[in-house]
Amino acid sequence: MKLSVAGVSHPGHQSGMTERTYIRVFWIHESPTDPIDLWSELDESRFETRKLEYFRDGRVGYASKTEEAEGTRLGIGPPIPPLDIIASDPQFSPEEVSVQAFEDRWRSRKLTGHPHST
């Protein structure tokens, strides 16, 4: 099961871009092949524009319109639901994240392992 998820609005990561939303979702499960920590940047319509997926074994998957790694892909629809809807499923623990927190992880995406625990 792939999760696409939403949170707090921030200006876009490049000048001239529209409002962006940044979220983090912990996926509580026992599967060794699925990610456990998902980060998404969403556009004004709540579609993913960049995504990071962290796996138990330290792999980091990522996707944008121009690159993909470790099988991670951007969601193609429907738009990501609000955090309260995501949180209504007990296997997911979503939270809002800052643009800076997302950007820090995005810059370190090609390094091995989860760059930050919080």
PDB file of C-alpha atoms in Angstrom:
ATOM      1  CA  MET A   1       0.000   0.000   0.000  1.00  0.00           C
ATOM      2  CA  LYS A   2       1.367   3.394  -0.962  1.00  0.00           C
ATOM      3  CA  LEU A   3       0.341   6.420   1.038  1.00  0.00           C
ATOM      4  CA  SER A   4      -0.032   9.901  -0.257  1.00  0.00           C
ATOM      5  CA  VAL A   5      -0.546  12.444   2.555  1.00  0.00           C
ATOM      6  CA  ALA A   6      -1.195  16.927   3.765  1.00  0.00           C
ATOM      7  CA  GLY A   7      -0.453  19.662   6.358  1.00  0.00           C
ATOM      8  CA  VAL A   8       0.696  23.253   6.629  1.00  0.00           C
ATOM      9  CA  SER A   9       1.159  25.758   3.814  1.00  0.00           C
ATOM     10  CA  HIS A  10       4.452  27.485   3.054  1.00  0.00           C
ATOM     11  CA  PRO A  11       5.738  29.462   0.094  1.00  0.00           C
ATOM     12  CA  GLY A  12       7.077  27.315  -2.741  1.00  0.00           C
ATOM     13  CA  HIS A  13      10.690  26.152  -2.682  1.00  0.00           C
ATOM     14  CA  GLN A  14      11.541  28.239  -5.745  1.00  0.00           C
ATOM     15  CA  SER A  15      10.633  31.843  -6.416  1.00  0.00           C
ATOM     16  CA  GLY A  16       7.446  32.385  -8.359  1.00  0.00           C
ATOM     17  CA  MET A  17       5.895  29.118  -7.182  1.00  0.00           C
ATOM     18  CA  THR A  18       2.538  28.841  -5.444  1.00  0.00           C
ATOM     19  CA  GLU A  19       1.825  27.807  -1.865  1.00  0.00           C
ATOM     20  CA  ARG A  20       3.216  24.434  -0.815  1.00  0.00           C
ATOM     21  CA  THR A  21       2.237  22.104   2.017  1.00  0.00           C
ATOM     22  CA  TYR A  22       4.737  19.847   3.825  1.00  0.00           C
ATOM     23  CA  ILE A  23       3.795  16.739   5.770  1.00  0.00           C
ATOM     24  CA  ARG A  24       5.375  13.724   7.429  1.00  0.00           C
ATOM     25  CA  VAL A  25       3.570  10.449   8.019  1.00  0.00           C
ATOM     26  CA  PHE A  26       4.833   7.580  10.139  1.00  0.00           C
ATOM     27  CA  TRP A  27       3.491   4.310   8.749  1.00  0.00           C
ATOM     28  CA  ILE A  28       3.132   1.754  11.536  1.00  0.00           C
ATOM     29  CA  HIS A  29       3.502  -1.741  10.097  1.00  0.00           C
ATOM     30  CA  GLU A  30       5.750  -4.798  10.153  1.00  0.00           C
ATOM     31  CA  SER A  31       6.536  -5.111   6.443  1.00  0.00           C
ATOM     32  CA  PRO A  32      10.293  -5.059   5.784  1.00  0.00           C
ATOM     33  CA  THR A  33       9.771  -3.865   2.206  1.00  0.00           C
ATOM     34  CA  ASP A  34       7.513  -0.843   2.748  1.00  0.00           C
ATOM     35  CA  PRO A  35       8.639   2.597   3.964  1.00  0.00           C
ATOM     36  CA  ILE A  36       8.034   3.610   7.569  1.00  0.00           C
ATOM     37  CA  ASP A  37       8.564   7.378   7.351  1.00  0.00           C
ATOM     38  CA  LEU A  38       7.075   9.360   4.458  1.00  0.00           C
ATOM     39  CA  TRP A  39       7.645  13.050   3.701  1.00  0.00           C
ATOM     40  CA  SER A  40       5.689  14.917   1.013  1.00  0.00           C
ATOM     41  CA  GLU A  41       5.658  18.343  -0.554  1.00  0.00           C
ATOM     42  CA  LEU A  42       2.212  19.125  -1.928  1.00  0.00           C
ATOM     43  CA  ASP A  43       1.117  21.783  -4.396  1.00  0.00           C
ATOM     44  CA  GLU A  44      -1.867  24.108  -3.929  1.00  0.00           C
ATOM     45  CA  SER A  45      -4.190  21.341  -5.174  1.00  0.00           C
ATOM     46  CA  ARG A  46      -2.636  18.865  -2.694  1.00  0.00           C
ATOM     47  CA  PHE A  47      -0.854  16.752  -5.280  1.00  0.00           C
ATOM     48  CA  GLU A  48       2.659  15.538  -4.493  1.00  0.00           C
ATOM     49  CA  THR A  49       5.501  17.465  -6.110  1.00  0.00           C
ATOM     50  CA  ARG A  50       8.353  15.837  -4.151  1.00  0.00           C
ATOM     51  CA  LYS A  51       8.406  12.812  -1.871  1.00  0.00           C
ATOM     52  CA  LEU A  52      10.846  11.035   0.444  1.00  0.00           C
ATOM     53  CA  GLU A  53      10.401   7.510   1.810  1.00  0.00           C
ATOM     54  CA  TYR A  54      12.613   6.069   4.552  1.00  0.00           C
ATOM     55  CA  PHE A  55      12.892   2.294   5.002  1.00  0.00           C
ATOM     56  CA  ARG A  56      13.825   0.176   8.026  1.00  0.00           C
ATOM     57  CA  ASP A  57      17.053  -0.948   6.381  1.00  0.00           C
ATOM     58  CA  GLY A  58      18.267   2.631   5.880  1.00  0.00           C
ATOM     59  CA  ARG A  59      17.336   3.013   2.224  1.00  0.00           C
ATOM     60  CA  VAL A  60      15.904   6.355   1.154  1.00  0.00           C
ATOM     61  CA  GLY A  61      13.503   6.519  -1.759  1.00  0.00           C
ATOM     62  CA  TYR A  62      12.663   9.819  -3.374  1.00  0.00           C
ATOM     63  CA  ALA A  63      10.708  11.197  -6.284  1.00  0.00           C
ATOM     64  CA  SER A  64      10.094  14.449  -8.089  1.00  0.00           C
ATOM     65  CA  LYS A  65       8.991  15.303 -11.608  1.00  0.00           C
ATOM     66  CA  THR A  66      12.584  14.744 -12.783  1.00  0.00           C
ATOM     67  CA  GLU A  67      13.946  11.873 -10.689  1.00  0.00           C
ATOM     68  CA  GLU A  68      12.982   8.662  -8.869  1.00  0.00           C
ATOM     69  CA  ALA A  69      14.918   6.269  -6.609  1.00  0.00           C
ATOM     70  CA  GLU A  70      14.234   3.016  -4.746  1.00  0.00           C
ATOM     71  CA  GLY A  71      10.863   2.584  -6.455  1.00  0.00           C
ATOM     72  CA  THR A  72       9.424   5.773  -4.969  1.00  0.00           C
ATOM     73  CA  ARG A  73       7.009   7.617  -7.240  1.00  0.00           C
ATOM     74  CA  LEU A  74       4.823  10.670  -6.889  1.00  0.00           C
ATOM     75  CA  GLY A  75       1.152   9.994  -6.236  1.00  0.00           C
ATOM     76  CA  ILE A  76      -0.991  10.464  -9.317  1.00  0.00           C
ATOM     77  CA  GLY A  77      -4.275  11.156  -7.539  1.00  0.00           C
ATOM     78  CA  PRO A  78      -6.641  11.732  -5.960  1.00  0.00           C
ATOM     79  CA  PRO A  79      -5.293  14.715  -3.972  1.00  0.00           C
ATOM     80  CA  ILE A  80      -3.800  13.990  -0.556  1.00  0.00           C
ATOM     81  CA  PRO A  81      -6.426  14.139   2.212  1.00  0.00           C
ATOM     82  CA  PRO A  82      -6.198  16.423   5.269  1.00  0.00           C
ATOM     83  CA  LEU A  83      -4.131  15.246   8.246  1.00  0.00           C
ATOM     84  CA  ASP A  84      -7.198  14.464  10.364  1.00  0.00           C
ATOM     85  CA  ILE A  85      -8.463  12.054   7.694  1.00  0.00           C
ATOM     86  CA  ILE A  86      -5.056  10.368   7.456  1.00  0.00           C
ATOM     87  CA  ALA A  87      -4.882  10.135  11.258  1.00  0.00           C
ATOM     88  CA  SER A  88      -8.251   8.385  11.374  1.00  0.00           C
ATOM     89  CA  ASP A  89      -6.449   5.240  10.161  1.00  0.00           C
ATOM     90  CA  PRO A  90      -4.496   3.856  13.166  1.00  0.00           C
ATOM     91  CA  GLN A  91      -1.618   2.634  10.986  1.00  0.00           C
ATOM     92  CA  PHE A  92      -0.707   6.259  10.123  1.00  0.00           C
ATOM     93  CA  SER A  93       0.615   9.021  12.368  1.00  0.00           C
ATOM     94  CA  PRO A  94       0.760  12.280  10.369  1.00  0.00           C
ATOM     95  CA  GLU A  95       2.196  15.648  11.306  1.00  0.00           C
ATOM     96  CA  GLU A  96       2.866  19.017   9.751  1.00  0.00           C
ATOM     97  CA  VAL A  97       6.503  19.831   9.024  1.00  0.00           C
ATOM     98  CA  SER A  98       8.252  23.053   8.140  1.00  0.00           C
ATOM     99  CA  VAL A  99       9.593  23.836   4.712  1.00  0.00           C
ATOM    100  CA  GLN A 100      13.077  23.913   6.279  1.00  0.00           C
ATOM    101  CA  ALA A 101      12.709  20.417   7.756  1.00  0.00           C
ATOM    102  CA  PHE A 102      11.618  19.071   4.368  1.00  0.00           C
ATOM    103  CA  GLU A 103      14.384  20.901   2.492  1.00  0.00           C
ATOM    104  CA  ASP A 104      17.053  19.621   4.907  1.00  0.00           C
ATOM    105  CA  ARG A 105      15.995  16.058   4.200  1.00  0.00           C
ATOM    106  CA  TRP A 106      15.606  16.652   0.471  1.00  0.00           C
ATOM    107  CA  ARG A 107      19.183  17.961   0.236  1.00  0.00           C
ATOM    108  CA  SER A 108      20.498  14.866   2.045  1.00  0.00           C
ATOM    109  CA  ARG A 109      18.322  12.345   0.138  1.00  0.00           C
ATOM    110  CA  LYS A 110      21.232  10.736  -1.708  1.00  0.00           C
ATOM    111  CA  LEU A 111      23.107   9.942   1.501  1.00  0.00           C
ATOM    112  CA  THR A 112      22.731   6.519   3.116  1.00  0.00           C
ATOM    113  CA  GLY A 113      20.295   6.126   5.991  1.00  0.00           C
ATOM    114  CA  HIS A 114      17.736   8.317   7.692  1.00  0.00           C
ATOM    115  CA  PRO A 115      19.390  11.757   8.151  1.00  0.00           C
ATOM    116  CA  HIS A 116      17.309  12.862  11.130  1.00  0.00           C
ATOM    117  CA  SER A 117      15.274  11.051  13.724  1.00  0.00           C
ATOM    118  CA  THR A 118      12.878  13.959  14.333  1.00  0.00           C
TER     119      THR A 118
END
